[in-house]
Short mmCIF file of C-alpha atoms and ligand atoms in Angstrom, two decimals:
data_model
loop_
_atom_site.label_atom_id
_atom_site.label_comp_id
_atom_site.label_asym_id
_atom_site.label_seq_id
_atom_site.Cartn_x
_atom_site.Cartn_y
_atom_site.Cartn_z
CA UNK A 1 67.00 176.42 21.29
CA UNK A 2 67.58 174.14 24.03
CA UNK A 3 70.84 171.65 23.74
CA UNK A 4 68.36 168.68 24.87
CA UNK A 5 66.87 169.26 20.93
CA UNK A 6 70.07 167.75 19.77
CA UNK A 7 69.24 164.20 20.84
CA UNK A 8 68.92 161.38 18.69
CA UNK A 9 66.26 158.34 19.25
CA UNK A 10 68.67 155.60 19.92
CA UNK A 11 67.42 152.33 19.07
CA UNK A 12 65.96 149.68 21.50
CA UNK A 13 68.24 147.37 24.02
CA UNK A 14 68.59 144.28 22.33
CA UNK A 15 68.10 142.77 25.41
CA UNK A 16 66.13 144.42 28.09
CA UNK A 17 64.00 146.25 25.10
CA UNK A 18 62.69 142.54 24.23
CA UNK A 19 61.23 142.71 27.64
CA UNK A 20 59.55 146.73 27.10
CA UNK A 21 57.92 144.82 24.01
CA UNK A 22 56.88 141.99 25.89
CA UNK A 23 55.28 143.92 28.66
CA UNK A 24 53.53 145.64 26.32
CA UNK A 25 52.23 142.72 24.29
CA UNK A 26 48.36 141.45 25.35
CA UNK A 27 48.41 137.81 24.09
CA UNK A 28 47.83 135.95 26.97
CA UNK A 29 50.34 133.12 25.73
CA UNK A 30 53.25 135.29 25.60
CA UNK A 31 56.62 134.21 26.27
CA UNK A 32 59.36 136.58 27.45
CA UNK A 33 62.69 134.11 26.76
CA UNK A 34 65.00 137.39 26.08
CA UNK A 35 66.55 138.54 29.35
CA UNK A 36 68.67 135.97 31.40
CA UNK A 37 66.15 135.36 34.15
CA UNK A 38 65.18 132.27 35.89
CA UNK A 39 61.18 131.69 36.73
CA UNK A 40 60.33 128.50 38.32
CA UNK A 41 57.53 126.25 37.67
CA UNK A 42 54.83 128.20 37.89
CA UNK A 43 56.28 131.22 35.60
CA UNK A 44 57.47 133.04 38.70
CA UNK A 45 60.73 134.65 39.74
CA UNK A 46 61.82 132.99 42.60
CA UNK A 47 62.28 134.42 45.66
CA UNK A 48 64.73 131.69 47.35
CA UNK A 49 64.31 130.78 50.92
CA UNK A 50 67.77 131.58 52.23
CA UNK A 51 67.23 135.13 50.63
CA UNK A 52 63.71 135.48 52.38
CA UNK A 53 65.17 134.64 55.49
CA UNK A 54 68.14 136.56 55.05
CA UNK A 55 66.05 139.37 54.61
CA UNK A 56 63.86 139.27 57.20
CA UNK A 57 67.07 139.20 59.35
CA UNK A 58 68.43 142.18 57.94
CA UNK A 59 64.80 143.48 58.22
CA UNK A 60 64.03 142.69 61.60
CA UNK A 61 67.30 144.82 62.76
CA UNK A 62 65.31 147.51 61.92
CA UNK A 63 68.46 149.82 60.99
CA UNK A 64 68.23 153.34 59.56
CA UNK A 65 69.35 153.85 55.68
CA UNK A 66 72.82 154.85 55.80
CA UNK A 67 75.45 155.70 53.32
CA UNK A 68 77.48 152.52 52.73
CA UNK A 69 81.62 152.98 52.02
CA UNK A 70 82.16 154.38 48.80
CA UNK A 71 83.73 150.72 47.90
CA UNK A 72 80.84 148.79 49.34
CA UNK A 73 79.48 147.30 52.76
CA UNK A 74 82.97 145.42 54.21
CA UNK A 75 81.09 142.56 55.32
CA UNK A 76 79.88 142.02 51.43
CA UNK A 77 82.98 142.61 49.81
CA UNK A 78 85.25 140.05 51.65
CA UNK A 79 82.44 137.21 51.30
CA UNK A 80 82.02 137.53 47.61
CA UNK A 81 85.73 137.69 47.11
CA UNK A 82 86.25 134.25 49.14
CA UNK A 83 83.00 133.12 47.01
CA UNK A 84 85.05 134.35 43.86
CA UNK A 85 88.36 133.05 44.82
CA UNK A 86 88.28 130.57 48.03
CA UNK A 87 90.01 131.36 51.32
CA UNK A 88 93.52 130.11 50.52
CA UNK A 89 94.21 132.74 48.02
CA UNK A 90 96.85 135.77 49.15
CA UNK A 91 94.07 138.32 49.81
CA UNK A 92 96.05 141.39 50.41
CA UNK A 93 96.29 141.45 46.44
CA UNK A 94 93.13 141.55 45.61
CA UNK A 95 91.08 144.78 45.71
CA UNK A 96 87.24 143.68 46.33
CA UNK A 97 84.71 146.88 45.14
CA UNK A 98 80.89 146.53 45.72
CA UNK A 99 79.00 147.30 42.02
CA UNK A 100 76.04 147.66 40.96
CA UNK A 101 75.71 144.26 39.38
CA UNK A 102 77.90 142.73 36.87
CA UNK A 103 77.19 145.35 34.72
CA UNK A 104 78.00 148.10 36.65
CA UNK A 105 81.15 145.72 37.64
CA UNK A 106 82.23 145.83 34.02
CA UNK A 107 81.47 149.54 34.01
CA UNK A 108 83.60 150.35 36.69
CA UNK A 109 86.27 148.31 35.58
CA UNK A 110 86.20 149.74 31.51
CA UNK A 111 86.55 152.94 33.08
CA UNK A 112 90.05 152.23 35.21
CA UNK A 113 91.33 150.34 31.90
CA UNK A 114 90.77 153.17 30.36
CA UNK A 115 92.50 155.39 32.68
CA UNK A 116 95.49 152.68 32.70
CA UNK A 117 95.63 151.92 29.15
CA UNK A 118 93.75 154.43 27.14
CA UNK A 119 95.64 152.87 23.50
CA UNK A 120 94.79 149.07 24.05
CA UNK A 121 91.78 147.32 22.12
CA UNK A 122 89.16 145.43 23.74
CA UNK A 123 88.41 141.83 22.52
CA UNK A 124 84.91 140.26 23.02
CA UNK A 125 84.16 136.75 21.89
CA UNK A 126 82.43 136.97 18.72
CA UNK A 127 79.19 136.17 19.21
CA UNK A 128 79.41 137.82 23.02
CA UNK A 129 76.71 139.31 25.18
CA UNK A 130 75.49 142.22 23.27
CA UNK A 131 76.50 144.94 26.49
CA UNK A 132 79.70 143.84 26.62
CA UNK A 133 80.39 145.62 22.70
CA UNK A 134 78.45 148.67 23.88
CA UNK A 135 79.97 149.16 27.41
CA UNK A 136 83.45 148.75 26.33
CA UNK A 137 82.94 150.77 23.19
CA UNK A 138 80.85 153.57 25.49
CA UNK A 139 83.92 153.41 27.89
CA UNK A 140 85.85 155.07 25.28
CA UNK A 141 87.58 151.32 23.53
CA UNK A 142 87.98 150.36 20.15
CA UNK A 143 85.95 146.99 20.36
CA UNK A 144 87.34 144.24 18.49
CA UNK A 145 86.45 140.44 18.37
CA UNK A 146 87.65 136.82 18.85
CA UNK A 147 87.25 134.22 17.52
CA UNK A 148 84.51 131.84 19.56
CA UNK A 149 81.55 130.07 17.84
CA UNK A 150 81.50 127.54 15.40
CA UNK A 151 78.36 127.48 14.29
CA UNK A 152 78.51 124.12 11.72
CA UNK A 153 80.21 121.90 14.58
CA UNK A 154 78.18 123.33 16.78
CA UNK A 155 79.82 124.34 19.82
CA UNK A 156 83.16 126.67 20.27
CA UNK A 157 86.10 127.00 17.39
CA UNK A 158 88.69 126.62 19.71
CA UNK A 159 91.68 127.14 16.98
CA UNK A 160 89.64 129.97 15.70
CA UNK A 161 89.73 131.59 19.69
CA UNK A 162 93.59 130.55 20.28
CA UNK A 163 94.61 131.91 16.96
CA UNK A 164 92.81 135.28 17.97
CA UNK A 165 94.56 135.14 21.09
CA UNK A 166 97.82 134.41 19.44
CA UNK A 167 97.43 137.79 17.32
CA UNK A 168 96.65 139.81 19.41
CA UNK A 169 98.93 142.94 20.43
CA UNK A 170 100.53 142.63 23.76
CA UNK A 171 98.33 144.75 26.43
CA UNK A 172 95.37 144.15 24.62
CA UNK A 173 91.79 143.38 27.32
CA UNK A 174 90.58 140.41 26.75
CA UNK A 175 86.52 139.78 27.77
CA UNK A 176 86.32 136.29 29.10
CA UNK A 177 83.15 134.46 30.19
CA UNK A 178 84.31 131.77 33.31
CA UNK A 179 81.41 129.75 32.82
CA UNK A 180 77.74 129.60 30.41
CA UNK A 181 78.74 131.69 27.57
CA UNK A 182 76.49 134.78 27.63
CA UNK A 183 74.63 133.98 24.54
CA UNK A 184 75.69 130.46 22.93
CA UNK A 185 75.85 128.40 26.15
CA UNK A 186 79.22 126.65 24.80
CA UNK A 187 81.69 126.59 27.65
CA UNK A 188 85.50 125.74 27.41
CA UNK A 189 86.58 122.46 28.77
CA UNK A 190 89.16 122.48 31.82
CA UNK A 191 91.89 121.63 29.34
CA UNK A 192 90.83 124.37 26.72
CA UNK A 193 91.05 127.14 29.76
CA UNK A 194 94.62 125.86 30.68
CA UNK A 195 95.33 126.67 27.34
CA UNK A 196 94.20 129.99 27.02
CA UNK A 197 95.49 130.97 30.17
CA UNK A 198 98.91 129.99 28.89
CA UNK A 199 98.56 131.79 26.24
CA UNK A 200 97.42 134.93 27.97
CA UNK A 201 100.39 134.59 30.12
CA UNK A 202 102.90 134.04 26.97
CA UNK A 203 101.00 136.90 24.87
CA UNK A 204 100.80 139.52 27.62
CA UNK A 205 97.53 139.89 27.56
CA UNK A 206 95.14 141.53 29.84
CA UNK A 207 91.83 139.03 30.95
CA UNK A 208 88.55 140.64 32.08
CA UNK A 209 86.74 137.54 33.22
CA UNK A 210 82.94 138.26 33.43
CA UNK A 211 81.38 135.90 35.68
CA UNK A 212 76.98 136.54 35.70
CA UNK A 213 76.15 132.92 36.42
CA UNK A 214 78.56 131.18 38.66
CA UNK A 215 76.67 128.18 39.93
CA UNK A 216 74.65 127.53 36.58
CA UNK A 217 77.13 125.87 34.61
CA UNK A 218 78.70 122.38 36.35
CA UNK A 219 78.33 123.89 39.63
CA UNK A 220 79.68 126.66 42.45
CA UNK A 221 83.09 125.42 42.44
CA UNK A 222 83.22 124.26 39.37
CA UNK A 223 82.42 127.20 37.61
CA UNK A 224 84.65 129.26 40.35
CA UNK A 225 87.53 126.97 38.94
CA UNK A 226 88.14 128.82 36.40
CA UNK A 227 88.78 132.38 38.11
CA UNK A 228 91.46 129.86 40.44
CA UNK A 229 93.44 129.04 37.16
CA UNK A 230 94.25 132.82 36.56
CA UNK A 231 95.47 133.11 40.11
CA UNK A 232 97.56 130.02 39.90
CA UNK A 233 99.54 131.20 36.70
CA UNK A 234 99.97 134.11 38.62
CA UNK A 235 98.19 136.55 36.41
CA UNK A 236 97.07 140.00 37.19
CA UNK A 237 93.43 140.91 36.06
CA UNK A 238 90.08 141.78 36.48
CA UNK A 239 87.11 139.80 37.94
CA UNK A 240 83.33 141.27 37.35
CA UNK A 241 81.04 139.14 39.59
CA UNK A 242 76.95 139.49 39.91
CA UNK A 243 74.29 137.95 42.50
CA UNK A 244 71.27 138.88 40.36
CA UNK A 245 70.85 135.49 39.14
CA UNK A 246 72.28 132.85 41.68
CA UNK A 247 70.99 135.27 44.36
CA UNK A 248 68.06 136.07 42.51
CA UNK A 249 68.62 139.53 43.55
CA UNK A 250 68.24 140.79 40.26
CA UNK A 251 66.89 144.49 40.89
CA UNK A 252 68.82 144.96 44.31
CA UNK A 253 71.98 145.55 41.83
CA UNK A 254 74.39 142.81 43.73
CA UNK A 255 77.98 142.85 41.85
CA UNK A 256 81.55 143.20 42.90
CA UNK A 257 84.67 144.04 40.92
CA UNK A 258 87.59 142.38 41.67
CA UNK A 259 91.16 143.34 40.88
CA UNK A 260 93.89 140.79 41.32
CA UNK A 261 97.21 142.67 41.86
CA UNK A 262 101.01 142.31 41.69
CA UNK A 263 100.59 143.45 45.55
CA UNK A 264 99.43 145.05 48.21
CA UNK A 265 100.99 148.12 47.61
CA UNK A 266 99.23 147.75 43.70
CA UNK A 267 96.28 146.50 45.23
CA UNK A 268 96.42 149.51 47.70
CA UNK A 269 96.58 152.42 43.95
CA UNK A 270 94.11 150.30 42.54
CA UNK A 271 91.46 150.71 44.98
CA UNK A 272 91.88 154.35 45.54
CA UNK A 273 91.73 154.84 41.57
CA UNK A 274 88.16 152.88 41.78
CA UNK A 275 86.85 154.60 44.43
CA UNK A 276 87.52 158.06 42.45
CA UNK A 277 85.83 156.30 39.71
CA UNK A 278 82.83 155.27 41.84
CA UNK A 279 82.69 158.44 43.82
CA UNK A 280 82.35 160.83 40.58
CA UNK A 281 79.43 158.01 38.96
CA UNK A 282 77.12 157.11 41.67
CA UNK A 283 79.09 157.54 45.02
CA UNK A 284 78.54 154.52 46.94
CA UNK A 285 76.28 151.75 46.19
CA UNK A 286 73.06 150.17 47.55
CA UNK A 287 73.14 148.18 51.10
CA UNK A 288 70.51 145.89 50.77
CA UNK A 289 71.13 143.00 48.49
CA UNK A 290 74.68 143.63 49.93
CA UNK A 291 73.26 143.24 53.30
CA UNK A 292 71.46 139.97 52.25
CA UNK A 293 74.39 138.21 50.43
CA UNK A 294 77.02 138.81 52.90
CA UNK A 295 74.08 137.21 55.84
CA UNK A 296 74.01 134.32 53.71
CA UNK A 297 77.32 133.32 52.73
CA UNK A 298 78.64 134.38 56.68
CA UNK A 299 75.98 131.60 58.13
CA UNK A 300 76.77 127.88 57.48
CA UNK A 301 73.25 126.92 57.29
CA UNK A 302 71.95 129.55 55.18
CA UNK A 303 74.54 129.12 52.81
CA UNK A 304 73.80 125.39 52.65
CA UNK A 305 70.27 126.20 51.81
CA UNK A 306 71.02 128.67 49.21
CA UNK A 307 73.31 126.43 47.03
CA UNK A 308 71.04 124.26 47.35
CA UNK A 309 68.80 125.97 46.12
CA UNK A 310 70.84 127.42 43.36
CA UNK A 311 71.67 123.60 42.51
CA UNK A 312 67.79 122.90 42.00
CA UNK A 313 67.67 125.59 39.93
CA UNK A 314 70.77 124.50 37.37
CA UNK A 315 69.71 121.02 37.68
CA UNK A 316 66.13 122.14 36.57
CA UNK A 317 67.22 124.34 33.55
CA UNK A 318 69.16 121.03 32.22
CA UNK A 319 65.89 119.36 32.06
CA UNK A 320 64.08 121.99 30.67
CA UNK A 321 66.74 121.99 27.96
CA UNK A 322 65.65 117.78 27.35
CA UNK A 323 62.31 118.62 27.23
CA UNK A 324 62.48 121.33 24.74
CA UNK A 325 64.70 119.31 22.42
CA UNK A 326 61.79 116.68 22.98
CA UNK A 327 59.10 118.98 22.40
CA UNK A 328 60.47 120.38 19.48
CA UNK A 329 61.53 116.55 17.94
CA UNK A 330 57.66 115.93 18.66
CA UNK A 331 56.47 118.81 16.29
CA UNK A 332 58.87 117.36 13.37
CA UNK A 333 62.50 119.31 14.14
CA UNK A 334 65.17 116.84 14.42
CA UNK A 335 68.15 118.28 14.39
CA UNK A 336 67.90 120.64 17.45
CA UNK A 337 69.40 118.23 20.32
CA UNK A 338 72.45 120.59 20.82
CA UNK A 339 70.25 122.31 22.99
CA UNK A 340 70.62 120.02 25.64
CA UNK A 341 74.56 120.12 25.18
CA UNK A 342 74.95 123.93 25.92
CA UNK A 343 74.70 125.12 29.46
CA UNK A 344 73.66 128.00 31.74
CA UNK A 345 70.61 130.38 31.16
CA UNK A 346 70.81 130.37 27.21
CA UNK A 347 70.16 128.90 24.11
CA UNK A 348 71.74 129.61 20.78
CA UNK A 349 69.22 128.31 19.02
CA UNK A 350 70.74 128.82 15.47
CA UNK A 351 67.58 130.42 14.28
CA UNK A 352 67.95 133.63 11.80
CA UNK A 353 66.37 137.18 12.95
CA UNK A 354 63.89 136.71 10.22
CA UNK A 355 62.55 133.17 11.90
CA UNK A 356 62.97 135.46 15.96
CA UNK A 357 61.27 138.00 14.37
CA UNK A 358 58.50 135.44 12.88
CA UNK A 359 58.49 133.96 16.58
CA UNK A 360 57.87 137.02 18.67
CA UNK A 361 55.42 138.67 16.04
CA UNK A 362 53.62 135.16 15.05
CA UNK A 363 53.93 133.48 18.28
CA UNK A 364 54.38 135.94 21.33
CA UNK A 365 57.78 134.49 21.98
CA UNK A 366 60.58 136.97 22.68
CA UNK A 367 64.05 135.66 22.33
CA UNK A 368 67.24 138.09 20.76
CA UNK A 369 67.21 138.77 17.13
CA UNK A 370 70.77 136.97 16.91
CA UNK A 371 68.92 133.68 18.13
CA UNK A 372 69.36 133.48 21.56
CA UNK A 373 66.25 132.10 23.77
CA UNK A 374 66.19 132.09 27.90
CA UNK A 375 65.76 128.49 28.39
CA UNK A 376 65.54 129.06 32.00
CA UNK A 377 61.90 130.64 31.72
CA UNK A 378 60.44 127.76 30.31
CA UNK A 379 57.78 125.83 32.51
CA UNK A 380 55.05 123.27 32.00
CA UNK A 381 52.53 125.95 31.40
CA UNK A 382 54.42 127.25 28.02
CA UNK A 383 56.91 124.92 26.73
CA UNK A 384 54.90 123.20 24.14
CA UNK A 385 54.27 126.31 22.46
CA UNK A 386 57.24 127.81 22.72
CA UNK A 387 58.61 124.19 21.00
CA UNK A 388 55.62 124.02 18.54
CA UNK A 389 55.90 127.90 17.52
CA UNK A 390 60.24 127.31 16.97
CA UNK A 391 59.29 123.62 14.71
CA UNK A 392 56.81 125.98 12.92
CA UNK A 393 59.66 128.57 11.93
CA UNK A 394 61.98 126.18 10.72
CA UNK A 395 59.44 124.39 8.79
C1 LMR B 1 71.07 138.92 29.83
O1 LMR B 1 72.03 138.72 29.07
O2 LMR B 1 69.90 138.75 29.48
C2 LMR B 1 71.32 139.36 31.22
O3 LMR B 1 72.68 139.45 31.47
C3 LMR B 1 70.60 140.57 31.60
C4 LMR B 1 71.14 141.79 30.96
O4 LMR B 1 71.43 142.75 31.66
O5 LMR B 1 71.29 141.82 29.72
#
């Protein structure tokens, strides 16, 4: 009897499962609003201009498909880290490894954690993106929670969060999101992250800052501002960083741990500890999107473009949040405006699995079962069913 016969069926990705489903649905008016991906106007993913041209750079070089360092292409590594952190910061301690997007950031990172601190829990906002849970807990964590969402007021129960904080064991990881809260699209002001930083500091806790959508909050420095507060309070942690959605590089695998050390000499172990842990997973990671970020952010004029490009896109999401409150008033829902209040790529929509369920089986509409729609693949071409089919759940 082979050992393979021991395997289980494990149940679907809550995410990326949504879109198996939804590729293999044949309505015609299908939406696919569960994964975090932006299409433009006509329904398309986007392939930006500064990437195209990037590419065709990169391209045009015609180079051979080397191995890459086992830490990433150099070029890539310091560009995302100023990107991450600005130019003024002390770089010698702060360890910059290629991933293979955020996830595989997060990956990479669980794993050293768990080398460093194999007894300490693992807090995720409660509700949180639904990988962060199973990564963590995969990486070998107990998986605990925070408080986060308020779901009456609205928007986040920041005494429920700091009293979380405040009880929580010294050492403990805590899972932060720096900007568009990954699913409820509630953010914490600039006053409410001083706060919590403090309160890291004072608690001895250990931040993992998860940053997927820098760019789609309030903007690219904006949203960066938060990662500077950690540095300023002089804080050791860990960054996770992707490109797959304000690159649009989404299946190039674009992501970048960063480690923010005591020193050099820290920042020096720490490296050499994730390139063991790299080395033994998947040995050195792709070149391309690497190849295609680091031409963009090194050229003034590209990089121009591409933010502004990545502003259009974050301007354009906001407005498809009015018009989906609007559509959805028009159909007889009144009390759904909060969806123009929440930011980034999602909406918590505050509707029950039973009325998701009712939207993808009824309706074609795929959002997560714990409520949360894509806002950001919404166009002309399907938001007024996508607002007529959510006013006919909650009817
Ligand atoms: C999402 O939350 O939809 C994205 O981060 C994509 C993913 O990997 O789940």
């Amino acid at each position: 009897m082979s050992l393979l016969q021991r395997a289980e069926l494990a149940p679907a990705d809550p995410i990326l499962g949504l879109t198996e489903a939804y590729n293999k649905d044949e309505r015609t008016d299908k939406v696919n609003l569960g994964v975090g991906v932006y299409l433009d106007e006509d329904g398309k993913l986007p392939l930006m201009a500064a990437v195209r041209e990037a590419q065709q750079r990169y391209l045009a070089k015609g180079l051979a498909h080397g191995y890459l360092p086992i830490d990433g292409l150099p070029a890539y590594r310091e560009a995302v880290r100023d990107l991450a952190f600005g130019t003024e910061v002390d770089s010698s301690r702060i360890v910059t490894v290629e991933a293979l997007g955020g996830t595989g950031a997060l990956r990479i990172g669980a794993d050293m954690l768990r080398q460093l601190a194999e007894e300490s829990t693992v807090l995720v906002s409660d509700p949180s993106w639904e990988n962060h849970r199973a990564l963590f807990t995969r990486a070998g964590f107990t998986v605990d929670s925070y408080r986060y969402y308020d779901q009456d007021a609205r928007g986040v129960d920041f005494d429920g969060t700091l009293a979380s904080l405040r009880a929580a064991e010294p050492g403990t990881v805590v899972v932060l999101h720096a900007c568009c809260h990954n699913p409820t699209g509630y953010d914490l002001t600039d006053e409410q992250w001083d706060r919590v930083v403090d309160l890291i500091a004072e608690r001895e806790l250990f931040p993992f800052i998860d940053m997927a959508y820098q760019g789609f909050g309030a903007g690219l420095e904006q949203d960066g501002a938060v990662v500077a507060k950690f540095v300023a309070k002089g804080l050791s942690f860990l960054l996770s960083t992707s490109y797959s959605k304000n690159f649009g590089l989404y299946g190039q695998r674009a992501g970048a741990l960063h480690a923010v050390c005591a020193d050099a000499d820290e920042a020096a172990r720490l490296l050499s500890q994730l390139k063991a842990i790299v080395r033994t997973n998947y040995s050195n990671p792709p070149a391309f999107g690497a190849h295609v970020v680091a031409t963009i952010l090194a050229d003034d004029a590209l990089r121009a473009q591409w933010a502004d490009e990545l502003e259009h896109m974050r301007v354009r999401i906001a407005t498809l949040r009015e018009q989906l409150v609007a559509g959805i008033e028009a159909a007889g829902v009144t009390d759904m405006g909060f969806i123009a209040q929440q930011r980034g790529m999602f909406s918590y929509s505050g509707l029950t699995t039973q009325q998701m369920v009712r939207l993808r089986d009824e309706y074609g509409i795929y959002g997560t079962n714990a409520g949360r729609l894509c806002v950001a693949a919404l166009n002309d071409g399907n938001l007024a069913h996508v607002a007529a089919a959510i006013a006919a759940v909650r009817a």
